[in-house]
Amino acid sequence: MVPEPPTRPLTVGFDLDMTLIDSRPGIRAAYRALSAETGVWIDADLAVTRLGPPLEQELAHWFPDERILEMGDRYRELYPAYAIAPTPAMPGAREAVAAVQALGGRAIVVTAKHEPNAKMHLAHLGIEPDEVVGWLWAEAKAEALREHDARVYVGDHVGDVRGARTAGALSVAVPTGPCDERELREAGADVVLPDLAAFPAWLAGHTGAAAAG
């Protein structure tokens, strides 16, 4: 009798900003600090309405090309002092990560954010994924998702949907960031949940159906 191959543990990837954390208050404060230090006007309220893409894309709206790398480095230096404490977890974030781990799976965070700052947010909020990978945006997120054999990726942005699809993972989207349900579905999301609070029940149904299949 041929033994059945071992079942792969479930790995679920999560985006960070506006998926696991509401980073708007902290990012707003960090942009205002950078603006005050440099004397360059930054509309921080506008900037936090378009979170998702790499920092440099936002800085390009406010600084000339030759200063973007320098300002990105300085923003990341200022970030821990201004952005960590004001940033709350999104509703259901801890429970979503814990739901994966309770099933014997691995929860990983794959984000475009500067990785040390991402880890600080999670530690501050008591969210404990198994792995954190930073500096990856949109399709590039597929690198980490494939490396960790993630079968599901959860995010709030159309860039997250593209990353999941590039990796061949199931795209689960939540319209808690700048992209609404229509945009997420049009981008190719396989599942759209109202928020992460709905994720544990969805995951239980998804894994149950997979086991039955």
Backbone as JSON, one array per atom type, in Angstrom:
{
  "sequence": "MVPEPPTRPLTVGFDLDMTLIDSRPGIRAAYRALSAETGVWIDADLAVTRLGPPLEQELAHWFPDERILEMGDRYRELYPAYAIAPTPAMPGAREAVAAVQALGGRAIVVTAKHEPNAKMHLAHLGIEPDEVVGWLWAEAKAEALREHDARVYVGDHVGDVRGARTAGALSVAVPTGPCDERELREAGADVVLPDLAAFPAWLAGHTGAAAAG",
  "N": [[0.85, -1.19, 0.0], [0.64, 2.11, -0.95], [1.92, 4.82, 0.81], [0.1, 7.8, 1.74], [0.96, 11.06, 0.57], [2.49, 13.48, 2.76], [0.44, 16.0, 4.26], [0.55, 19.37, 3.37], [1.29, 22.03, 5.6], [-1.04, 24.64, 6.19], [-0.39, 27.82, 4.92], [-0.92, 31.2, 5.36], [-0.84, 34.38, 4.01], [-0.66, 37.79, 5.03], [-1.32, 41.18, 4.32], [-0.09, 44.32, 5.66], [-0.48, 47.32, 6.27], [-3.57, 48.85, 6.7], [-4.79, 46.46, 6.49], [-4.0, 44.56, 8.57], [-3.29, 46.54, 10.4], [-4.4, 49.83, 11.33], [-2.91, 52.16, 9.92], [-3.08, 54.84, 9.44], [-3.21, 57.05, 11.42], [-0.57, 57.05, 12.52], [1.11, 57.24, 10.25], [0.28, 59.67, 9.24], [1.17, 61.36, 11.3], [3.94, 60.95, 11.06], [4.49, 61.96, 8.49], [3.84, 64.64, 8.93], [5.81, 65.33, 10.77], [8.09, 65.06, 9.15], [7.55, 67.03, 7.28], [7.58, 69.33, 8.92], [10.25, 69.33, 9.69], [11.65, 69.6, 7.27], [10.53, 71.8, 6.05], [8.98, 71.56, 3.83], [5.86, 71.46, 2.29], [3.57, 68.92, 2.99], [0.69, 67.25, 2.3], [-0.62, 65.59, 4.61], [-3.06, 64.46, 5.32], [-4.2, 63.89, 2.85], [-2.28, 62.11, 1.87], [-2.59, 59.82, 3.44], [-4.85, 58.7, 2.43], [-4.21, 57.15, 0.32], [-2.74, 54.83, 0.81], [-0.56, 51.99, 0.51], [1.04, 51.56, -1.97], [4.7, 51.72, -2.42], [6.61, 53.87, -0.23], [8.19, 55.78, -1.6], [6.72, 56.45, -3.87], [4.69, 58.08, -2.89], [6.21, 60.17, -1.75], [7.19, 61.33, -4.04], [5.24, 63.07, -4.86], [5.73, 65.32, -3.41], [8.41, 66.02, -3.2], [11.36, 66.86, -5.14], [12.82, 64.71, -7.66], [15.53, 64.15, -7.1], [15.7, 64.25, -4.37], [14.21, 62.25, -3.25], [15.11, 59.67, -2.38], [16.74, 60.36, -0.21], [14.83, 61.62, 1.46], [13.12, 59.52, 1.89], [14.71, 57.82, 3.46], [15.02, 59.49, 5.69], [12.37, 59.77, 6.58], [11.83, 57.14, 7.37], [13.58, 56.97, 9.5], [12.43, 58.79, 11.28], [10.04, 57.58, 11.74], [9.63, 55.47, 13.83], [9.44, 56.97, 16.25], [7.19, 58.54, 15.9], [5.09, 57.1, 14.7], [4.46, 54.53, 15.67], [3.18, 54.27, 18.28], [0.6, 55.64, 17.95], [-0.85, 53.92, 16.3], [-3.45, 51.7, 15.76], [-4.56, 48.23, 15.96], [-6.39, 46.68, 13.29], [-9.9, 45.92, 13.43], [-10.43, 42.6, 14.38], [-7.92, 41.71, 13.62], [-5.93, 40.42, 15.28], [-7.33, 38.1, 15.89], [-7.64, 36.97, 13.37], [-5.03, 36.24, 12.57], [-4.47, 34.48, 14.66], [-6.39, 32.53, 14.14], [-5.45, 31.15, 11.92], [-3.13, 30.0, 12.97], [-4.24, 28.44, 14.98], [-5.26, 26.34, 13.58], [-3.08, 24.89, 13.06], [-1.57, 26.03, 11.13], [0.59, 28.41, 9.37], [1.06, 31.85, 9.77], [1.95, 34.56, 7.87], [3.35, 37.8, 7.36], [3.38, 39.94, 4.67], [4.6, 42.74, 3.26], [4.81, 46.07, 1.87], [6.06, 47.82, 3.48], [8.89, 49.23, 5.26], [10.81, 46.79, 6.66], [11.85, 46.57, 9.44], [10.25, 48.53, 10.73], [7.7, 47.51, 10.29], [7.83, 45.19, 11.86], [8.06, 46.37, 14.37], [5.52, 47.58, 14.67], [3.86, 45.28, 14.83], [4.86, 43.96, 17.1], [4.36, 45.9, 19.05], [1.59, 45.87, 19.1], [1.0, 43.33, 19.86], [0.55, 41.33, 17.99], [1.29, 38.28, 16.54], [2.75, 37.0, 14.08], [4.17, 34.25, 12.15], [6.23, 34.88, 10.5], [7.74, 37.77, 9.07], [7.9, 39.72, 6.23], [9.3, 42.34, 4.53], [9.31, 45.26, 2.32], [8.2, 44.58, -0.15], [6.07, 44.94, -2.91], [2.91, 44.75, -4.52], [3.02, 42.79, -7.44], [5.57, 41.87, -6.77], [5.28, 40.83, -4.23], [4.7, 38.22, -4.6], [7.08, 36.82, -4.6], [7.8, 36.3, -1.87], [5.47, 35.0, -1.08], [5.47, 32.69, -2.65], [7.9, 31.57, -1.78], [7.3, 30.88, 0.85], [5.27, 29.16, 0.44], [2.61, 30.02, 0.48], [-0.84, 29.66, 0.43], [-3.0, 31.28, 0.52], [-3.63, 34.75, 0.34], [-4.16, 37.71, 2.06], [-5.43, 40.92, 1.73], [-5.86, 44.53, 1.36], [-5.72, 46.04, -0.89], [-5.68, 46.64, -4.47], [-3.17, 46.04, -5.43], [-2.38, 44.04, -3.68], [-4.08, 42.0, -4.46], [-3.09, 41.53, -7.01], [-0.56, 40.6, -6.33], [-1.19, 38.19, -4.98], [-2.4, 36.74, -7.06], [-0.31, 36.53, -8.89], [1.35, 34.87, -7.48], [-0.1, 32.57, -7.52], [-1.82, 32.14, -5.44], [-4.82, 32.03, -3.42], [-6.79, 34.87, -3.53], [-7.84, 36.84, -0.98], [-9.75, 39.51, -0.1], [-10.19, 42.6, 1.69], [-12.22, 45.42, 2.04], [-11.05, 47.6, 3.53], [-9.2, 49.52, 3.22], [-7.87, 51.81, 0.81], [-9.21, 50.85, -1.45], [-12.31, 49.95, -2.84], [-15.0, 47.45, -2.65], [-15.85, 46.86, -5.28], [-13.61, 47.62, -6.87], [-11.72, 45.8, -5.92], [-12.83, 43.33, -6.62], [-12.91, 43.62, -9.4], [-10.21, 43.65, -9.89], [-9.61, 41.05, -9.55], [-9.97, 39.61, -7.17], [-10.59, 36.66, -5.34], [-12.21, 36.23, -3.17], [-14.15, 38.47, -1.26], [-14.3, 39.87, 1.81], [-16.15, 41.58, 4.4], [-14.55, 42.65, 6.44], [-11.69, 41.91, 8.56], [-12.77, 40.67, 10.75], [-14.55, 38.84, 9.82], [-12.97, 36.85, 8.88], [-12.02, 34.46, 10.39], [-14.3, 32.73, 10.43], [-14.73, 32.4, 7.7], [-12.31, 31.13, 7.02], [-12.5, 28.73, 8.47], [-14.62, 27.53, 7.1], [-13.49, 27.35, 4.56], [-11.2, 25.68, 4.9], [-12.48, 23.43, 5.83], [-14.03, 22.71, 3.62], [-11.99, 22.17, 1.81], [-10.79, 19.98, 3.0], [-12.85, 18.14, 2.85], [-13.03, 17.91, 0.14]],
  "CA": [[0.0, 0.0, 0.0], [1.46, 3.32, -1.07], [1.5, 5.82, 1.8], [-0.33, 9.1, 1.22], [1.95, 12.11, 0.82], [2.14, 14.33, 3.91], [-0.33, 17.2, 3.96], [1.3, 20.6, 3.61], [0.62, 22.94, 6.54], [-1.62, 25.82, 5.56], [0.26, 29.11, 5.15], [-1.74, 32.34, 4.94], [-0.15, 35.66, 4.06], [-1.45, 38.99, 5.31], [-0.76, 42.52, 4.16], [-0.01, 45.01, 6.96], [-1.2, 48.6, 6.36], [-5.0, 48.88, 6.41], [-5.3, 45.09, 6.58], [-3.83, 44.2, 9.98], [-3.19, 47.74, 11.25], [-4.87, 51.11, 10.79], [-1.67, 52.93, 10.01], [-3.29, 56.24, 9.07], [-2.77, 58.05, 12.41], [0.87, 57.08, 12.65], [1.73, 57.75, 9.02], [-0.04, 61.1, 9.21], [2.09, 62.03, 12.24], [5.31, 60.89, 10.53], [4.58, 62.93, 7.39], [3.84, 66.0, 9.5], [7.14, 65.55, 11.35], [9.01, 65.27, 8.03], [7.23, 68.34, 6.73], [8.07, 70.35, 9.84], [11.72, 69.32, 9.69], [12.21, 70.02, 5.98], [9.88, 73.01, 5.55], [8.26, 71.24, 2.59], [4.46, 71.13, 2.56], [3.06, 67.59, 2.66], [-0.7, 67.1, 2.72], [-0.63, 64.29, 5.27], [-4.42, 63.92, 5.26], [-4.35, 63.31, 1.52], [-1.35, 60.99, 1.71], [-3.07, 58.59, 4.09], [-5.98, 58.13, 1.68], [-3.71, 56.33, -0.8], [-1.72, 53.92, 1.34], [-0.4, 50.73, -0.19], [2.28, 51.56, -2.75], [5.9, 52.08, -1.67], [6.75, 55.23, 0.27], [8.78, 56.68, -2.59], [5.69, 56.93, -4.78], [4.03, 59.22, -2.24], [7.16, 61.28, -1.6], [7.37, 61.97, -5.35], [4.26, 64.15, -4.98], [6.1, 66.47, -2.57], [9.84, 66.34, -3.29], [11.96, 66.6, -6.46], [13.36, 63.35, -7.8], [16.86, 63.98, -6.53], [15.63, 64.23, -2.9], [13.27, 61.23, -2.79], [15.79, 58.63, -1.6], [17.15, 60.97, 1.07], [13.65, 61.86, 2.28], [12.62, 58.21, 2.31], [15.54, 57.39, 4.59], [14.74, 60.31, 6.87], [11.03, 59.4, 7.04], [11.92, 55.86, 8.09], [14.25, 57.25, 10.78], [11.48, 59.47, 12.15], [8.82, 56.78, 11.86], [9.37, 54.81, 15.12], [9.08, 57.92, 17.3], [5.9, 59.2, 15.64], [4.03, 56.3, 14.05], [4.12, 53.23, 16.28], [2.22, 54.38, 19.38], [-0.78, 56.0, 17.59], [-1.43, 53.03, 15.3], [-4.17, 50.58, 16.35], [-4.86, 47.06, 15.13], [-7.7, 46.67, 12.65], [-10.79, 44.96, 14.08], [-10.29, 41.21, 13.95], [-6.57, 41.37, 13.15], [-5.31, 39.39, 16.13], [-8.11, 36.87, 15.76], [-7.39, 36.39, 12.05], [-3.73, 35.57, 12.63], [-4.59, 33.35, 15.59], [-7.22, 31.49, 13.54], [-4.56, 30.35, 11.07], [-2.22, 29.23, 13.83], [-5.02, 27.46, 15.72], [-5.46, 25.19, 12.69], [-1.77, 24.29, 12.8], [-0.98, 26.7, 9.98], [1.54, 29.5, 9.58], [0.61, 33.17, 9.33], [3.08, 35.41, 7.54], [3.02, 39.15, 6.92], [4.16, 40.36, 3.5], [4.23, 44.14, 3.19], [5.73, 47.0, 1.22], [6.66, 48.67, 4.51], [10.22, 48.99, 5.8], [10.59, 45.61, 7.51], [11.99, 46.81, 10.88], [9.09, 49.27, 11.24], [6.58, 46.56, 10.3], [7.98, 44.33, 13.03], [7.77, 47.18, 15.56], [4.07, 47.69, 14.78], [3.27, 44.02, 15.26], [5.26, 43.71, 18.49], [3.65, 46.87, 19.89], [0.17, 45.51, 19.16], [0.83, 41.96, 20.32], [0.18, 40.43, 16.9], [2.47, 37.43, 16.47], [2.85, 36.11, 12.92], [5.33, 33.36, 12.15], [7.28, 35.47, 9.67], [7.45, 39.1, 8.52], [8.74, 40.04, 5.07], [9.02, 43.7, 4.11], [9.89, 45.85, 1.11], [7.66, 43.97, -1.36], [4.82, 45.59, -3.3], [2.15, 44.24, -5.66], [3.47, 41.5, -7.98], [6.78, 41.43, -6.08], [4.91, 40.06, -3.05], [4.66, 36.81, -4.97], [8.36, 36.2, -4.24], [7.71, 35.77, -0.51], [4.35, 34.06, -0.99], [5.93, 31.41, -3.2], [8.97, 31.02, -0.92], [6.69, 30.3, 2.05], [4.2, 28.26, 0.01], [1.32, 30.56, 0.95], [-1.96, 29.31, -0.45], [-3.98, 32.36, 0.64], [-3.06, 36.05, 0.7], [-5.24, 38.61, 2.49], [-5.0, 42.31, 1.64], [-6.91, 45.54, 1.17], [-5.4, 46.87, -2.06], [-5.6, 45.89, -5.73], [-1.81, 45.53, -5.51], [-2.36, 42.77, -2.95], [-4.75, 41.03, -5.32], [-2.14, 41.18, -8.07], [0.5, 39.78, -5.73], [-1.73, 36.85, -4.74], [-2.62, 36.05, -8.34], [1.0, 36.22, -9.46], [1.89, 33.73, -6.73], [-0.99, 31.41, -7.62], [-2.52, 31.98, -4.17], [-6.19, 32.53, -3.37], [-6.81, 36.27, -3.09], [-8.92, 37.23, -0.08], [-9.62, 40.96, 0.03], [-11.05, 43.33, 2.63], [-12.28, 46.81, 1.59], [-10.8, 48.44, 4.7], [-8.19, 50.5, 2.84], [-8.29, 52.77, -0.22], [-9.92, 50.21, -2.57], [-13.62, 49.44, -2.44], [-15.27, 46.07, -3.05], [-15.9, 46.77, -6.74], [-12.24, 47.65, -7.39], [-11.04, 44.56, -5.54], [-13.37, 42.25, -7.45], [-12.47, 43.84, -10.78], [-8.78, 43.3, -9.95], [-9.51, 39.59, -9.58], [-10.06, 38.98, -5.86], [-11.43, 35.46, -5.32], [-13.15, 36.38, -2.05], [-14.13, 39.77, -0.61], [-14.95, 39.87, 3.11], [-16.36, 42.97, 4.85], [-13.38, 43.04, 7.24], [-11.0, 40.73, 9.08], [-13.59, 39.97, 11.75], [-15.23, 37.74, 9.14], [-11.99, 35.91, 8.34], [-11.97, 33.13, 11.01], [-15.41, 31.88, 9.98], [-14.45, 32.05, 6.3], [-11.2, 30.17, 7.0], [-13.01, 27.44, 8.93], [-15.38, 26.95, 6.0], [-12.57, 27.08, 3.45], [-10.39, 24.5, 5.21], [-13.39, 22.29, 5.91], [-14.38, 22.31, 2.25], [-10.79, 21.6, 1.2], [-10.6, 18.64, 3.59], [-13.9, 17.27, 2.32], [-12.76, 17.68, -1.27]],
  "C": [[0.89, 1.25, 0.0], [1.01, 4.34, -0.04], [1.09, 7.13, 1.13], [0.75, 10.13, 1.5], [1.53, 12.97, 1.99], [1.41, 15.59, 3.46], [0.51, 18.43, 4.29], [0.57, 21.44, 4.66], [0.1, 24.16, 5.78], [-0.79, 27.06, 5.92], [-0.61, 30.2, 4.56], [-0.91, 33.6, 5.08], [-1.12, 36.79, 4.33], [-0.65, 40.22, 4.92], [-0.77, 43.19, 5.54], [-0.89, 46.27, 6.99], [-2.64, 48.47, 5.86], [-5.6, 47.48, 6.23], [-5.22, 44.63, 8.03], [-3.79, 45.41, 10.91], [-3.81, 48.94, 10.54], [-3.73, 52.1, 10.94], [-1.85, 54.41, 9.71], [-2.84, 57.24, 10.14], [-1.26, 58.17, 12.52], [1.57, 57.64, 11.43], [1.47, 59.24, 8.88], [0.94, 61.87, 10.1], [3.52, 62.04, 11.7], [5.49, 61.86, 9.37], [4.62, 64.36, 7.93], [5.19, 66.31, 10.14], [8.16, 65.81, 10.25], [8.79, 66.64, 7.4], [7.77, 69.46, 7.6], [9.59, 70.45, 9.8], [12.3, 69.9, 8.41], [11.67, 71.35, 5.49], [9.14, 72.8, 4.26], [6.84, 70.82, 2.94], [4.14, 69.71, 2.08], [1.63, 67.53, 3.16], [-0.86, 65.7, 3.31], [-2.01, 63.65, 5.24], [-4.7, 63.28, 3.91], [-3.5, 62.05, 1.38], [-1.91, 59.7, 2.31], [-4.32, 58.02, 3.44], [-5.51, 57.22, 0.56], [-2.56, 55.43, -0.35], [-1.71, 52.62, 0.55], [0.89, 50.68, -0.97], [3.49, 51.97, -1.91], [5.96, 53.57, -1.34], [7.23, 56.2, -0.8], [7.75, 57.22, -3.58], [4.94, 58.12, -4.19], [4.97, 60.4, -2.13], [7.37, 62.02, -2.92], [6.35, 63.08, -5.6], [4.74, 65.43, -4.3], [7.55, 66.91, -2.72], [10.34, 66.11, -4.71], [12.65, 65.24, -6.47], [14.67, 63.15, -7.06], [16.84, 63.93, -4.99], [14.81, 63.04, -2.37], [13.96, 60.16, -1.94], [16.2, 59.14, -0.23], [15.95, 61.14, 2.0], [13.01, 60.55, 2.73], [13.4, 57.68, 3.51], [15.2, 58.17, 5.85], [13.36, 60.0, 7.44], [11.09, 58.11, 7.86], [12.64, 56.01, 9.42], [13.29, 57.89, 11.77], [10.32, 58.56, 12.56], [8.63, 56.15, 13.25], [8.9, 55.77, 16.21], [7.68, 58.48, 17.13], [4.77, 58.25, 15.27], [3.62, 55.04, 14.8], [3.01, 53.38, 17.33], [0.8, 54.73, 18.93], [-1.52, 54.98, 16.72], [-2.13, 51.84, 15.96], [-4.23, 49.38, 15.39], [-6.23, 47.25, 14.48], [-8.59, 45.67, 13.39], [-10.62, 43.56, 13.5], [-8.89, 40.79, 13.56], [-5.93, 40.26, 13.97], [-6.0, 38.05, 15.95], [-7.85, 36.17, 14.42], [-6.07, 35.62, 12.02], [-3.82, 34.33, 13.52], [-5.4, 32.21, 15.0], [-6.4, 30.58, 12.64], [-3.71, 29.43, 11.94], [-2.97, 28.17, 14.62], [-5.3, 26.2, 14.9], [-4.15, 24.47, 12.39], [-1.06, 24.91, 11.62], [0.02, 27.77, 10.38], [0.95, 30.78, 9.02], [1.83, 34.02, 9.08], [2.56, 36.78, 7.11], [3.96, 39.52, 5.79], [3.7, 41.77, 3.16], [5.26, 44.95, 2.4], [6.48, 47.85, 2.23], [8.09, 48.24, 4.82], [10.12, 47.9, 6.87], [10.8, 45.86, 9.0], [10.8, 47.57, 11.47], [7.85, 48.39, 11.27], [6.64, 45.68, 11.54], [7.68, 45.09, 14.32], [6.27, 47.33, 15.77], [3.47, 46.42, 15.37], [3.62, 43.71, 16.71], [4.5, 44.63, 19.44], [2.2, 46.45, 20.11], [-0.06, 44.08, 19.64], [0.29, 41.02, 19.26], [1.42, 39.61, 16.56], [2.42, 36.48, 15.26], [4.1, 35.24, 13.02], [6.5, 33.93, 11.38], [6.81, 36.84, 9.21], [8.43, 39.37, 7.39], [8.34, 41.43, 4.58], [9.58, 44.03, 2.74], [9.37, 45.21, -0.19], [6.28, 44.55, -1.65], [4.23, 44.9, -4.52], [2.72, 42.9, -6.13], [4.72, 40.97, -7.28], [6.47, 40.64, -4.8], [4.87, 38.56, -3.34], [5.97, 36.1, -4.63], [8.27, 35.54, -2.87], [6.58, 34.75, -0.39], [4.74, 32.7, -1.54], [6.97, 30.76, -2.28], [8.38, 30.31, 0.29], [5.5, 29.41, 1.72], [2.84, 28.71, 0.54], [0.23, 30.24, -0.06], [-3.05, 30.37, -0.45], [-3.22, 33.64, 0.95], [-4.21, 37.04, 0.91], [-4.73, 40.04, 2.43], [-6.15, 43.23, 1.31], [-6.78, 46.3, -0.14], [-5.39, 46.01, -3.33], [-4.18, 45.36, -5.96], [-1.65, 44.21, -4.78], [-3.01, 41.66, -3.76], [-3.79, 40.58, -6.41], [-1.02, 40.29, -7.53], [0.03, 38.35, -5.5], [-1.86, 36.08, -6.04], [-1.3, 35.68, -9.01], [1.62, 35.0, -8.78], [1.06, 32.46, -6.89], [-1.72, 31.12, -6.33], [-3.95, 32.5, -4.29], [-6.15, 33.96, -2.83], [-8.06, 36.53, -2.26], [-8.74, 38.72, 0.22], [-10.6, 41.51, 1.06], [-11.05, 44.8, 2.21], [-12.11, 47.79, 2.75], [-9.73, 49.49, 4.44], [-8.72, 51.41, 1.74], [-9.11, 52.17, -1.35], [-11.25, 49.64, -2.1], [-13.86, 48.04, -3.02], [-15.27, 45.91, -4.57], [-14.49, 46.72, -7.33], [-11.52, 46.34, -7.11], [-11.53, 43.39, -6.39], [-12.91, 42.4, -8.89], [-10.99, 43.49, -10.96], [-8.56, 41.79, -9.93], [-9.54, 38.91, -8.23], [-11.0, 37.78, -5.92], [-12.53, 35.57, -4.28], [-13.03, 37.81, -1.54], [-14.95, 39.67, 0.68], [-15.15, 41.32, 3.56], [-15.19, 43.52, 5.66], [-12.76, 41.76, 7.8], [-11.8, 39.99, 10.14], [-14.32, 38.78, 11.14], [-14.26, 36.64, 8.71], [-11.99, 34.55, 9.04], [-13.09, 32.2, 10.55], [-15.2, 31.46, 8.53], [-13.37, 30.97, 6.24], [-11.67, 28.79, 7.43], [-13.79, 26.75, 7.82], [-14.49, 26.54, 4.85], [-11.77, 25.81, 3.7], [-11.26, 23.26, 5.32], [-13.76, 21.78, 4.53], [-13.19, 21.66, 1.56], [-10.56, 20.17, 1.71], [-11.62, 17.66, 3.03], [-13.64, 16.93, 0.87], [-11.62, 16.73, -1.48]]
}
